[in-house]
Every structure is written in structure tokens, then in C-alpha cells.
XYZ file of C-alpha atoms in Angstrom:
108
model
C -11.562 -14.583 -8.408
C -11.426 -13.867 -5.069
C -14.652 -12.343 -3.042
C -12.474 -11.489 -0.161
C -12.321 -7.841 -1.092
C -9.533 -5.353 -0.823
C -7.208 -5.419 2.291
C -7.329 -2.139 4.349
C -4.268 0.202 4.032
C -1.520 -0.375 6.510
C 1.666 1.265 7.506
C 4.136 -0.922 5.456
C 4.010 -2.881 2.341
C 5.759 -6.288 1.620
C 8.088 -6.679 -1.578
C 5.055 -8.631 -2.928
C 2.742 -5.602 -2.530
C 0.830 -7.114 0.269
C -0.018 -4.785 3.293
C 1.546 -5.641 6.559
C 0.564 -4.620 10.109
C 3.074 -4.332 12.889
C 3.007 -7.284 15.271
C 3.498 -5.045 18.360
C 4.054 -1.122 19.111
C 5.773 -0.688 22.320
C 4.137 -2.620 24.823
C 1.133 -3.009 22.939
C 0.356 -6.435 20.641
C -1.493 -5.210 17.534
C -4.649 -7.163 16.801
C -6.067 -5.354 13.651
C -6.225 -2.021 11.632
C -9.419 -0.134 12.579
C -8.975 2.933 10.034
C -6.463 5.068 8.688
C -6.968 9.132 8.401
C -4.818 12.180 7.075
C -2.223 11.965 9.783
C -2.637 8.420 11.601
C -3.658 4.927 11.683
C -5.855 3.586 14.581
C -5.066 0.042 15.589
C -7.130 -2.432 17.840
C -4.112 -3.495 20.312
C -3.953 -5.706 23.551
C -2.231 -4.100 26.698
C -0.808 -6.817 28.523
C 0.184 -5.100 31.559
C -3.477 -3.877 32.057
C -4.953 -6.839 30.505
C -7.332 -5.043 28.162
C -8.031 -4.129 24.704
C -7.321 -0.576 23.597
C -7.301 1.697 20.342
C -3.897 2.660 19.360
C -3.476 5.683 17.309
C -0.209 5.923 15.728
C 1.109 8.802 13.351
C 1.826 7.948 9.837
C 5.700 7.852 9.098
C 5.578 10.698 6.425
C 4.638 13.271 9.369
C 6.406 11.776 12.288
C 9.613 13.719 11.534
C 7.909 17.058 11.079
C 7.739 18.875 14.818
C 4.633 20.672 13.926
C 2.719 17.510 13.225
C 4.159 15.937 16.642
C 2.846 18.991 18.287
C -0.350 18.698 16.921
C -0.526 15.184 17.759
C 0.555 15.584 21.429
C -2.014 18.550 21.559
C -4.739 16.375 20.516
C -4.125 13.641 23.123
C -4.117 16.195 25.697
C -7.063 17.781 25.000
C -8.940 14.465 24.779
C -7.340 13.318 27.987
C -8.783 15.962 29.736
C -12.377 15.484 28.672
C -14.780 13.138 30.783
C -17.719 12.267 28.991
C -19.220 8.676 28.162
C -19.210 9.255 24.472
C -15.507 10.249 24.356
C -12.707 7.990 24.700
C -10.194 7.932 27.441
C -6.717 8.668 26.858
C -4.411 6.209 28.843
C -0.952 6.826 27.332
C 0.859 9.149 24.975
C 4.577 8.579 24.031
C 7.008 7.533 21.674
C 8.056 3.899 21.067
C 10.826 2.102 19.254
C 9.942 3.863 15.687
C 10.126 7.113 17.539
C 6.596 7.774 16.147
C 4.114 9.432 18.365
C 1.471 6.996 19.852
C -1.538 7.336 21.911
C -3.422 4.687 23.827
C -7.102 5.060 23.989
C -9.917 2.951 25.760
C -12.476 1.051 23.197
């Protein structure tokens, strides 16, 4: 009997059923999954170019090929990027990486 508890949900599953997290997404090195919502997952990641930790929000694969979901994701990132408040994250990046899934990088 293990007391480690259930593993958090991730983007992909191995053939054994074990959940995996991506090692990197674009230039970002993924550290761990922070949470998962209806349309996306948020990872703690490291930006090696700026040498800082970021929160990396990634659209879930089942929504990534739907134009209306991509537009919603992009609108959210742009709206948050315009906000300047100590209790709101700062958006540093918005783009598509090798998986062609929308991602946005936020300050932690």
C-alpha cells in the first residue's frame, strides 16, 4: 500500500497508464504540473534565456485544433497582458510551439 496519493493529471499517458509531463515546451523547461482546468494546464517552468521561473499555460490537446478555442486563449492572454496590478500575473509570451498548441508564459 502506497501513501504517496494520486498523481496529478498530465497531458499524456504512458502505455503503462502512468501520467507523464512534457520535459520542455518550446524554450521552457517544465518543472512540474501546477494545475489543470477546463481548457488548459499550467506548469511551473524555467525560462533559460531570462533565467527565471514562470508559470506556463498550455491549451489541452482536445481544444488546440479548434479555431474558436485558440482565439479565446489568445484573447485571455492579451487581456491579462494589458493589466498592471500586484495581484495579477504578468504575461511575458504568447505563442505556438512544436506541438502547435497555444501557450502563454506568465510571471510567478
